[in-house]
């Protein structure tokens, strides 16, 4: 049996702030109990906020249900076509591997060698230090977690970009307009991306506003633009899977289900590049039409 109790916004925001700063959930529960809250209530409040972080769901409102079944993520029926060969307009791609959870597919020949070269030439003069949203302030900051350089294309910016966007839409079954602008990343020796999920965690105003404008992120397509000499693998630590970048190959993974939950097993990283360089193009896809922030891209 479950009961509903009041959950004051100030208390929720205090828990959110501390979880975002990296304080252990157990320490927050202890502090709440020291402040004369019942232990079951303190645990339930911290669990409710932790669960929103884990599954990318909205923060709890003014009330809280205690004693209900815990949330779990269920994989959605897969939108990517079946079979060893996928026809995307004029283009044919071969399936190398599929994964059930996180739902992922590795594809060969998603981009031609010429498309890879054109993308890197267009991006090279526009590269800047990659930034992320600071989880505490919500501002864009140069991140230790992403030591690459990057840039964004606008939707349909060139005929090549528009052609790739419709190829991606055919693969994923999601409209072109749900895609964020294509991002190109350039890693040099030593550069990496530390473990993260691509869906937005609602712990800061920037992410909350972004979700309100465009919906949650539900899928990521990584397109590898060159072969790497060592390191630079895309790894999924929860399932022990590692993808070695090969020019023209693409990795698509989905992490949003129809109940609005995101899949924590989609945690991933790019391991430090040992030598040479790595180029990758990233397309993040939302549940609705993507509307960028007025001041620029996210
Ligand atoms: O470059 C990668 O392999 C990588 C790994 C993790 C890219 C991203 N995340 C990303 O662009 O989100
Ligand atoms: Zn990522």
mmCIF file of C-alpha atoms and ligand atoms in Angstrom:
data_model
loop_
_atom_site.group_PDB
_atom_site.id
_atom_site.type_symbol
_atom_site.label_atom_id
_atom_site.label_comp_id
_atom_site.label_asym_id
_atom_site.label_seq_id
_atom_site.Cartn_x
_atom_site.Cartn_y
_atom_site.Cartn_z
ATOM 1 C CA UNK A 1 0.000 0.000 0.000
ATOM 2 C CA UNK A 2 1.264 3.475 -0.755
ATOM 3 C CA UNK A 3 0.589 6.794 0.978
ATOM 4 C CA UNK A 4 0.908 10.344 -0.325
ATOM 5 C CA UNK A 5 2.777 12.933 1.737
ATOM 6 C CA UNK A 6 3.668 16.590 1.233
ATOM 7 C CA UNK A 7 7.107 17.321 -0.273
ATOM 8 C CA UNK A 8 7.924 21.028 0.092
ATOM 9 C CA UNK A 9 9.706 22.500 -2.960
ATOM 10 C CA UNK A 10 12.418 24.065 -0.778
ATOM 11 C CA UNK A 11 13.329 20.646 0.618
ATOM 12 C CA UNK A 12 13.296 19.063 -2.853
ATOM 13 C CA UNK A 13 15.592 21.821 -4.166
ATOM 14 C CA UNK A 14 17.972 21.398 -1.227
ATOM 15 C CA UNK A 15 18.232 17.639 -1.959
ATOM 16 C CA UNK A 16 18.669 18.357 -5.693
ATOM 17 C CA UNK A 17 21.438 20.865 -4.973
ATOM 18 C CA UNK A 18 23.344 18.429 -2.768
ATOM 19 C CA UNK A 19 22.991 15.458 -5.137
ATOM 20 C CA UNK A 20 24.207 17.685 -8.005
ATOM 21 C CA UNK A 21 27.247 18.694 -5.920
ATOM 22 C CA UNK A 22 28.055 14.993 -5.591
ATOM 23 C CA UNK A 23 27.012 14.510 -1.940
ATOM 24 C CA UNK A 24 26.241 10.805 -1.328
ATOM 25 C CA UNK A 25 22.486 10.059 -1.044
ATOM 26 C CA UNK A 26 23.067 8.314 2.299
ATOM 27 C CA UNK A 27 24.737 11.427 3.733
ATOM 28 C CA UNK A 28 21.754 13.541 2.674
ATOM 29 C CA UNK A 29 19.355 11.077 4.323
ATOM 30 C CA UNK A 30 21.442 11.241 7.529
ATOM 31 C CA UNK A 31 21.321 15.043 7.531
ATOM 32 C CA UNK A 32 17.523 14.995 7.048
ATOM 33 C CA UNK A 33 17.124 12.550 9.931
ATOM 34 C CA UNK A 34 19.359 14.767 12.111
ATOM 35 C CA UNK A 35 16.948 17.591 11.258
ATOM 36 C CA UNK A 36 14.114 15.552 12.816
ATOM 37 C CA UNK A 37 12.586 13.981 9.657
ATOM 38 C CA UNK A 38 11.336 10.381 9.953
ATOM 39 C CA UNK A 39 13.925 7.985 8.417
ATOM 40 C CA UNK A 40 11.410 6.397 5.952
ATOM 41 C CA UNK A 41 10.333 9.850 4.803
ATOM 42 C CA UNK A 42 13.928 11.081 4.460
ATOM 43 C CA UNK A 43 14.860 8.006 2.355
ATOM 44 C CA UNK A 44 11.765 8.354 0.178
ATOM 45 C CA UNK A 45 12.484 12.034 -0.531
ATOM 46 C CA UNK A 46 16.112 11.393 -1.469
ATOM 47 C CA UNK A 47 15.091 8.340 -3.552
ATOM 48 C CA UNK A 48 12.523 10.407 -5.464
ATOM 49 C CA UNK A 49 15.084 13.030 -6.501
ATOM 50 C CA UNK A 50 17.797 10.402 -7.211
ATOM 51 C CA UNK A 51 15.351 8.526 -9.417
ATOM 52 C CA UNK A 52 14.662 11.693 -11.483
ATOM 53 C CA UNK A 53 18.428 12.025 -11.998
ATOM 54 C CA UNK A 54 18.825 8.346 -12.906
ATOM 55 C CA UNK A 55 15.965 8.187 -15.419
ATOM 56 C CA UNK A 56 15.966 11.802 -16.673
ATOM 57 C CA UNK A 57 12.374 12.341 -15.463
ATOM 58 C CA UNK A 58 10.983 15.622 -14.052
ATOM 59 C CA UNK A 59 11.740 16.381 -10.420
ATOM 60 C CA UNK A 60 8.915 15.420 -8.022
ATOM 61 C CA UNK A 61 6.231 18.066 -7.378
ATOM 62 C CA UNK A 62 4.716 19.150 -4.081
ATOM 63 C CA UNK A 63 3.632 15.645 -3.057
ATOM 64 C CA UNK A 64 5.333 12.290 -2.871
ATOM 65 C CA UNK A 65 3.985 8.752 -3.036
ATOM 66 C CA UNK A 66 5.678 6.422 -0.592
ATOM 67 C CA UNK A 67 5.547 2.631 -0.866
ATOM 68 C CA UNK A 68 4.735 2.309 -4.579
ATOM 69 C CA UNK A 69 6.588 -0.058 -6.917
ATOM 70 C CA UNK A 70 10.098 1.195 -7.768
ATOM 71 C CA UNK A 71 10.652 2.547 -11.289
ATOM 72 C CA UNK A 72 12.519 0.403 -13.777
ATOM 73 C CA UNK A 73 13.375 1.133 -17.397
ATOM 74 C CA UNK A 74 11.839 -1.082 -20.074
ATOM 75 C CA UNK A 75 13.247 -1.213 -23.582
ATOM 76 C CA UNK A 76 10.939 0.110 -26.286
ATOM 77 C CA UNK A 77 10.157 -1.798 -29.497
ATOM 78 C CA UNK A 78 13.077 -0.919 -31.789
ATOM 79 C CA UNK A 79 12.429 1.655 -34.535
ATOM 80 C CA UNK A 80 15.498 0.682 -36.612
ATOM 81 C CA UNK A 81 14.636 -1.724 -39.485
ATOM 82 C CA UNK A 82 15.445 -5.457 -39.043
ATOM 83 C CA UNK A 83 17.793 -7.526 -41.171
ATOM 84 C CA UNK A 84 21.471 -7.485 -42.157
ATOM 85 C CA UNK A 85 21.128 -4.727 -44.751
ATOM 86 C CA UNK A 86 19.255 -1.443 -44.286
ATOM 87 C CA UNK A 87 18.273 0.645 -47.308
ATOM 88 C CA UNK A 88 18.193 4.386 -46.569
ATOM 89 C CA UNK A 89 17.107 6.107 -49.778
ATOM 90 C CA UNK A 90 19.849 5.472 -52.331
ATOM 91 C CA UNK A 91 22.183 4.367 -49.579
ATOM 92 C CA UNK A 92 22.686 0.805 -48.287
ATOM 93 C CA UNK A 93 24.226 0.134 -44.874
ATOM 94 C CA UNK A 94 25.305 -3.201 -43.430
ATOM 95 C CA UNK A 95 24.497 -4.118 -39.822
ATOM 96 C CA UNK A 96 27.586 -5.288 -37.925
ATOM 97 C CA UNK A 97 26.087 -5.777 -34.453
ATOM 98 C CA UNK A 98 22.928 -5.207 -32.464
ATOM 99 C CA UNK A 99 22.575 -4.827 -28.699
ATOM 100 C CA UNK A 100 19.358 -5.238 -26.717
ATOM 101 C CA UNK A 101 20.165 -3.067 -23.727
ATOM 102 C CA UNK A 102 21.045 -0.333 -24.216
ATOM 103 C CA UNK A 103 19.262 -0.649 -27.555
ATOM 104 C CA UNK A 104 22.092 -0.147 -30.032
ATOM 105 C CA UNK A 105 23.114 -0.956 -33.573
ATOM 106 C CA UNK A 106 26.544 -0.700 -35.197
ATOM 107 C CA UNK A 107 26.477 0.024 -38.926
ATOM 108 C CA UNK A 108 29.042 -0.157 -41.685
ATOM 109 C CA UNK A 109 29.177 2.264 -44.625
ATOM 110 C CA UNK A 110 26.800 4.773 -43.066
ATOM 111 C CA UNK A 111 28.994 7.534 -44.547
ATOM 112 C CA UNK A 112 31.178 7.322 -47.649
ATOM 113 C CA UNK A 113 34.885 8.211 -47.412
ATOM 114 C CA UNK A 114 34.129 11.366 -49.368
ATOM 115 C CA UNK A 115 31.364 12.402 -46.936
ATOM 116 C CA UNK A 116 33.747 11.874 -43.991
ATOM 117 C CA UNK A 117 36.370 14.079 -45.655
ATOM 118 C CA UNK A 118 33.890 16.813 -46.519
ATOM 119 C CA UNK A 119 32.616 16.926 -42.926
ATOM 120 C CA UNK A 120 36.085 17.255 -41.397
ATOM 121 C CA UNK A 121 37.108 19.957 -43.919
ATOM 122 C CA UNK A 122 33.975 21.975 -43.201
ATOM 123 C CA UNK A 123 34.421 21.636 -39.430
ATOM 124 C CA UNK A 124 38.198 22.159 -39.037
ATOM 125 C CA UNK A 125 38.221 25.990 -39.317
ATOM 126 C CA UNK A 126 35.278 26.293 -36.883
ATOM 127 C CA UNK A 127 36.514 24.096 -34.000
ATOM 128 C CA UNK A 128 36.355 25.402 -30.441
ATOM 129 C CA UNK A 129 36.945 23.844 -26.979
ATOM 130 C CA UNK A 130 33.998 21.483 -26.279
ATOM 131 C CA UNK A 131 31.700 22.690 -23.519
ATOM 132 C CA UNK A 132 29.080 21.040 -21.305
ATOM 133 C CA UNK A 133 26.335 22.409 -19.079
ATOM 134 C CA UNK A 134 27.705 22.829 -15.551
ATOM 135 C CA UNK A 135 25.330 20.703 -13.414
ATOM 136 C CA UNK A 136 25.353 23.231 -10.537
ATOM 137 C CA UNK A 137 25.115 26.593 -12.355
ATOM 138 C CA UNK A 138 23.549 25.436 -15.632
ATOM 139 C CA UNK A 139 26.093 27.561 -17.569
ATOM 140 C CA UNK A 140 28.141 26.325 -20.549
ATOM 141 C CA UNK A 141 31.668 25.639 -19.351
ATOM 142 C CA UNK A 142 34.811 24.089 -20.800
ATOM 143 C CA UNK A 143 34.677 20.649 -19.247
ATOM 144 C CA UNK A 144 37.284 18.310 -17.901
ATOM 145 C CA UNK A 145 34.840 15.589 -18.906
ATOM 146 C CA UNK A 146 35.184 16.446 -22.613
ATOM 147 C CA UNK A 147 38.718 17.371 -23.590
ATOM 148 C CA UNK A 148 37.977 17.455 -27.323
ATOM 149 C CA UNK A 149 37.301 20.414 -29.631
ATOM 150 C CA UNK A 150 33.958 20.725 -31.372
ATOM 151 C CA UNK A 151 31.551 22.739 -33.478
ATOM 152 C CA UNK A 152 27.870 22.587 -34.479
ATOM 153 C CA UNK A 153 26.260 22.727 -37.905
ATOM 154 C CA UNK A 154 22.827 24.298 -38.216
ATOM 155 C CA UNK A 155 20.000 22.021 -39.354
ATOM 156 C CA UNK A 156 20.183 21.730 -43.163
ATOM 157 C CA UNK A 157 23.154 24.120 -43.234
ATOM 158 C CA UNK A 158 24.611 22.640 -46.465
ATOM 159 C CA UNK A 159 23.252 20.111 -48.998
ATOM 160 C CA UNK A 160 25.565 17.481 -47.473
ATOM 161 C CA UNK A 161 24.258 18.127 -43.943
ATOM 162 C CA UNK A 162 20.643 18.021 -45.168
ATOM 163 C CA UNK A 163 21.279 14.716 -46.996
ATOM 164 C CA UNK A 164 22.804 13.144 -43.874
ATOM 165 C CA UNK A 165 19.964 14.410 -41.711
ATOM 166 C CA UNK A 166 17.369 12.708 -43.881
ATOM 167 C CA UNK A 167 19.466 9.493 -43.867
ATOM 168 C CA UNK A 168 19.515 9.637 -40.049
ATOM 169 C CA UNK A 169 15.776 10.253 -39.943
ATOM 170 C CA UNK A 170 15.121 7.214 -42.147
ATOM 171 C CA UNK A 171 17.295 5.040 -39.925
ATOM 172 C CA UNK A 172 15.785 6.146 -36.631
ATOM 173 C CA UNK A 173 12.185 6.683 -37.729
ATOM 174 C CA UNK A 174 12.325 10.105 -36.012
ATOM 175 C CA UNK A 175 11.686 13.394 -37.880
ATOM 176 C CA UNK A 176 14.654 15.492 -39.078
ATOM 177 C CA UNK A 177 13.330 18.451 -37.043
ATOM 178 C CA UNK A 178 13.708 16.454 -33.789
ATOM 179 C CA UNK A 179 17.483 16.398 -34.326
ATOM 180 C CA UNK A 180 19.824 18.896 -32.686
ATOM 181 C CA UNK A 181 22.366 20.495 -35.007
ATOM 182 C CA UNK A 182 25.039 17.976 -36.043
ATOM 183 C CA UNK A 183 28.071 18.252 -33.784
ATOM 184 C CA UNK A 184 31.609 17.474 -34.920
ATOM 185 C CA UNK A 185 34.212 16.528 -32.331
ATOM 186 C CA UNK A 186 37.976 16.383 -32.799
ATOM 187 C CA UNK A 187 40.111 14.535 -30.268
ATOM 188 C CA UNK A 188 43.912 14.787 -30.115
ATOM 189 C CA UNK A 189 46.251 12.464 -28.206
ATOM 190 C CA UNK A 190 45.178 12.291 -24.538
ATOM 191 C CA UNK A 191 41.689 13.691 -25.181
ATOM 192 C CA UNK A 192 38.708 11.755 -23.869
ATOM 193 C CA UNK A 193 35.092 12.025 -22.836
ATOM 194 C CA UNK A 194 34.490 10.676 -19.338
ATOM 195 C CA UNK A 195 31.416 8.478 -18.564
ATOM 196 C CA UNK A 196 28.104 10.299 -19.013
ATOM 197 C CA UNK A 197 24.574 9.817 -20.269
ATOM 198 C CA UNK A 198 23.379 11.923 -23.201
ATOM 199 C CA UNK A 199 19.856 12.501 -21.856
ATOM 200 C CA UNK A 200 19.362 15.653 -19.838
ATOM 201 C CA UNK A 201 19.250 15.392 -16.073
ATOM 202 C CA UNK A 202 16.690 17.857 -14.648
ATOM 203 C CA UNK A 203 18.934 19.114 -11.818
ATOM 204 C CA UNK A 204 19.586 22.611 -13.215
ATOM 205 C CA UNK A 205 17.491 25.357 -14.851
ATOM 206 C CA UNK A 206 19.315 25.122 -18.220
ATOM 207 C CA UNK A 207 18.392 21.441 -18.642
ATOM 208 C CA UNK A 208 14.850 21.993 -17.342
ATOM 209 C CA UNK A 209 14.319 24.819 -19.875
ATOM 210 C CA UNK A 210 15.825 22.759 -22.672
ATOM 211 C CA UNK A 211 13.505 19.800 -21.908
ATOM 212 C CA UNK A 212 10.517 22.183 -21.744
ATOM 213 C CA UNK A 213 11.413 23.647 -25.188
ATOM 214 C CA UNK A 214 12.314 20.493 -27.117
ATOM 215 C CA UNK A 215 11.530 17.415 -25.021
ATOM 216 C CA UNK A 216 14.060 14.926 -23.690
ATOM 217 C CA UNK A 217 16.887 13.393 -25.758
ATOM 218 C CA UNK A 218 15.962 9.820 -26.731
ATOM 219 C CA UNK A 219 18.709 8.681 -29.092
ATOM 220 C CA UNK A 220 22.290 9.357 -30.171
ATOM 221 C CA UNK A 221 23.968 8.590 -33.485
ATOM 222 C CA UNK A 222 27.772 8.644 -33.476
ATOM 223 C CA UNK A 223 29.413 8.675 -36.902
ATOM 224 C CA UNK A 224 33.115 7.866 -37.017
ATOM 225 C CA UNK A 225 34.983 9.927 -39.597
ATOM 226 C CA UNK A 226 38.429 8.300 -39.411
ATOM 227 C CA UNK A 227 40.182 5.121 -38.235
ATOM 228 C CA UNK A 228 41.981 5.602 -34.915
ATOM 229 C CA UNK A 229 45.512 4.379 -34.137
ATOM 230 C CA UNK A 230 44.905 3.481 -30.487
ATOM 231 C CA UNK A 231 42.413 4.333 -27.733
ATOM 232 C CA UNK A 232 39.468 6.625 -28.554
ATOM 233 C CA UNK A 233 36.980 3.750 -28.228
ATOM 234 C CA UNK A 234 33.333 4.421 -27.370
ATOM 235 C CA UNK A 235 32.715 2.304 -24.279
ATOM 236 C CA UNK A 236 29.550 1.337 -22.382
ATOM 237 C CA UNK A 237 30.858 0.521 -18.895
ATOM 238 C CA UNK A 238 27.564 -0.926 -17.574
ATOM 239 C CA UNK A 239 27.584 -3.697 -20.175
ATOM 240 C CA UNK A 240 31.318 -3.938 -20.904
ATOM 241 C CA UNK A 241 31.008 -3.100 -24.607
ATOM 242 C CA UNK A 242 33.611 -1.168 -26.560
ATOM 243 C CA UNK A 243 33.310 0.123 -30.132
ATOM 244 C CA UNK A 244 36.510 0.800 -32.072
ATOM 245 C CA UNK A 245 36.040 3.778 -34.439
ATOM 246 C CA UNK A 246 36.276 2.939 -38.165
ATOM 247 C CA UNK A 247 35.846 5.512 -40.886
ATOM 248 C CA UNK A 248 32.263 5.611 -42.212
ATOM 249 C CA UNK A 249 30.803 3.395 -39.475
ATOM 250 C CA UNK A 250 28.039 4.629 -37.184
ATOM 251 C CA UNK A 251 26.753 3.618 -33.780
ATOM 252 C CA UNK A 252 23.126 4.382 -32.957
ATOM 253 C CA UNK A 253 21.783 3.898 -29.445
ATOM 254 C CA UNK A 254 18.332 4.683 -28.032
ATOM 255 C CA UNK A 255 17.563 5.392 -24.413
ATOM 256 C CA UNK A 256 14.077 6.943 -24.175
ATOM 257 C CA UNK A 257 10.883 4.934 -23.750
ATOM 258 C CA UNK A 258 7.246 5.911 -24.167
ATOM 259 C CA UNK A 259 6.785 6.341 -20.417
ATOM 260 C CA UNK A 260 9.246 9.245 -20.487
ATOM 261 C CA UNK A 261 12.014 7.306 -18.763
ATOM 262 C CA UNK A 262 15.606 7.239 -19.998
ATOM 263 C CA UNK A 263 17.874 4.185 -19.831
ATOM 264 C CA UNK A 264 20.759 4.496 -17.340
ATOM 265 C CA UNK A 265 22.533 1.551 -19.029
ATOM 266 C CA UNK A 266 23.296 3.941 -21.913
ATOM 267 C CA UNK A 267 26.133 5.411 -19.806
ATOM 268 C CA UNK A 268 29.103 5.749 -22.171
ATOM 269 C CA UNK A 269 32.500 7.398 -22.637
ATOM 270 C CA UNK A 270 35.300 7.888 -25.123
ATOM 271 C CA UNK A 271 38.541 6.400 -23.795
ATOM 272 C CA UNK A 272 41.693 8.568 -23.959
ATOM 273 C CA UNK A 273 43.109 8.701 -27.474
ATOM 274 C CA UNK A 274 46.663 7.313 -27.382
ATOM 275 C CA UNK A 275 48.067 8.735 -30.627
ATOM 276 C CA UNK A 276 46.920 10.485 -33.768
ATOM 277 C CA UNK A 277 43.485 12.037 -33.977
ATOM 278 C CA UNK A 278 39.814 11.036 -33.805
ATOM 279 C CA UNK A 279 36.940 12.716 -35.616
ATOM 280 C CA UNK A 280 33.347 11.904 -34.751
ATOM 281 C CA UNK A 281 30.005 13.466 -35.684
ATOM 282 C CA UNK A 282 27.194 13.312 -33.101
ATOM 283 C CA UNK A 283 23.459 13.675 -33.701
ATOM 284 C CA UNK A 284 21.296 13.910 -30.583
ATOM 285 C CA UNK A 285 17.584 13.358 -31.160
ATOM 286 C CA UNK A 286 14.669 14.694 -29.079
ATOM 287 C CA UNK A 287 11.093 13.584 -28.479
ATOM 288 C CA UNK A 288 9.864 16.781 -30.217
ATOM 289 C CA UNK A 289 11.061 19.450 -32.656
ATOM 290 C CA UNK A 290 14.390 20.830 -31.449
ATOM 291 C CA UNK A 291 14.280 24.546 -30.638
ATOM 292 C CA UNK A 292 17.769 25.860 -29.838
ATOM 293 C CA UNK A 293 18.350 28.422 -27.119
ATOM 294 C CA UNK A 294 18.238 31.926 -28.610
ATOM 295 C CA UNK A 295 21.838 32.693 -27.637
ATOM 296 C CA UNK A 296 23.218 29.699 -29.585
ATOM 297 C CA UNK A 297 23.420 25.937 -29.668
ATOM 298 C CA UNK A 298 23.240 23.658 -26.646
HETATM 299 O O1 LIG B 1 33.434 10.296 -29.357
HETATM 300 C C1 LIG B 1 32.828 9.409 -28.745
HETATM 301 O O2 LIG B 1 33.106 8.220 -28.882
HETATM 302 C C2 LIG B 1 31.772 9.841 -27.800
HETATM 303 C C3 LIG B 1 31.620 9.151 -26.628
HETATM 304 C C4 LIG B 1 30.636 9.586 -25.762
HETATM 305 C C5 LIG B 1 30.935 10.889 -28.092
HETATM 306 C C6 LIG B 1 29.943 11.220 -27.187
HETATM 307 N N1 LIG B 1 29.789 10.571 -26.041
HETATM 308 C C7 LIG B 1 28.968 12.290 -27.450
HETATM 309 O O3 LIG B 1 29.188 13.069 -28.400
HETATM 310 O O4 LIG B 1 27.963 12.375 -26.708
HETATM 311 ZN ZN1 LIG B 2 27.806 11.023 -25.176
#
